[in-house]
Amino acid sequence: MLPQTRAQQRLLIKGGKVVNDDVSVVADVYVEDGVVQQVGPNINPEPSAGLVVLDATNKLVIPGGIDTHTHMEFPFMGSRSKDDFFTGTKAAIAGGTTMIIDFAIPQKGCSLIEAFDTWKSWADPKVCCDYSLHVAVTWWSNKVKQEMESLVQNKGVNSFKMFMAYKDVYMVNDEELYEAFFCCKELGAVAQVHAENGELIAQGAKKMLAMGITGPEGHELCRPEEVEAEATQRAVTIANALNCPLYVVHVMSKSSAKVISNARREGKVVFGEPIAASLGTDGTNYWNKDWAHAAAYVMGPPLRPDPSTPGFLMNLLANGDLSVTGTDNCTFDICQKALGKDDFTKIPNGVNGVEDRMSVIWEKGVHSGKMDENRFVAVTSTNAAKIFNLYPKKGRIAVGSDADIVVWDPEATRTISAKTHHQANDCNIFEGMVCHGVPVVTVSRGKVVYEGGVFNVTAGEGKYVSRPPFPPYVYQRVRQREQVCQPVPVKRAPYTGTVAGAPVTQ
Ligand code: URP
Ligand code: ZN
Ligand code: ZN
Ligand code: ZN
């Protein structure tokens, strides 16, 4: 069947079970020019040259995964993440993900628009699937405010990430956070936070090094769960004071997840994003005797040594307290990690995940019996599309939707390993994990880009996807609250009694 070019974009996927977030139905799917044209029983298009037919009997046909959080070729901590936009999106495709949302991150004092243009210039010639860009707000000024507006109006950005950690590098203070949240709300954007108390981390790191703790375990010890939970609560409080929707990226701990869960139960507009790493492995690895093994897991916020963390986060993802999944894919080789061989604060932060997210969530979420196939689609694709205003173009298999589709074998298994993965780095935090749930075919905008282990990708064939502001899934509630939840002054007759004279000074 391979290779197929974009000019031959007619595709029929026969006999599978089409799974959306709300319903599953056995149906054929017919695609032309990258868009789903028909979903239903016994579709029989005119056979002609260029019609590709895939048999999906006994398989699931699901919307391609959307990875809400990646850092391809990210210049960071004295190095640059190993997966670029080519290897990163190729690996994504092999894992059943058909769209990534990466982050353009300006240095303090630098232009957000320039950062956006720079990241886009890296991505455009290399991406093998569709992508979009969040933009980080790492400092505050009137210019930043104007640039946020311009990014929303002219560049299709509807989400901004604020760092509460990485002191002196990316961290913003509470006043800046308040300003950025206010601006997001005005513009109809989603405010994202990296929630960790950067001041406590800086002090804690000094303390660990002074105690002679220089290895990867120091990375977790200087930023325990409460450091993440405190920042999460602070972000929730500030966002709620402004009626600004909040999205907490990379939820890594039970404590932080509980803060999000409570906020949602109090009716606040908050979304939590656990990642493949926090759902699939844990921080006991920082205590591994092999330095390289331990260093491979270093990321911020850290994985947690409490081994019940992944299962707990999966429970919350299954029940709706957490909403959506990314990976924070930011890969470094062991030799790059070794920049911090004598000082854990110098180990470049980041782990893999873009290739394995779907299988890890199927294994730990669906195979374990915690969630059904529809919830799986919701947390790997649909909810991301709704929150970031891509729905129903992305995140759904329906007439008119982009044909980003995966034929998924729920029974097949695969063993994750750095020896066989398609990512550019030389280690894998899920090494040896056996996962049920394997992507058999991946379709990107109607083109079969991966089938049975064989790629048919072209660098630069993915497209930048603009995201309009005011996603209804997020902003319907925000706008309504803006109208009906404003405090009003109490109407009173004016006070007509005596007013005390000026205080007597002695
Ligand atoms: O360790 C991490 N998370 N690396 C990427 C940067 C970030 O904070 O997302
Ligand atoms: Zn972060
Ligand atoms: Zn090892
Ligand atoms: Zn990140």
Coordinates of C-alpha atoms in Angstrom, one line a residue, residues 45 160 186 260 286 415 453:
P45 CA -16.7 4.7 -3.3
F160 CA 0.4 31.2 27.2
E186 CA -9.1 39.7 28.1
I260 CA -6.7 20.8 41.0
Y286 CA 16.3 8.9 41.2
T415 CA 7.8 -3.7 24.6
G453 CA 6.3 -0.3 11.3

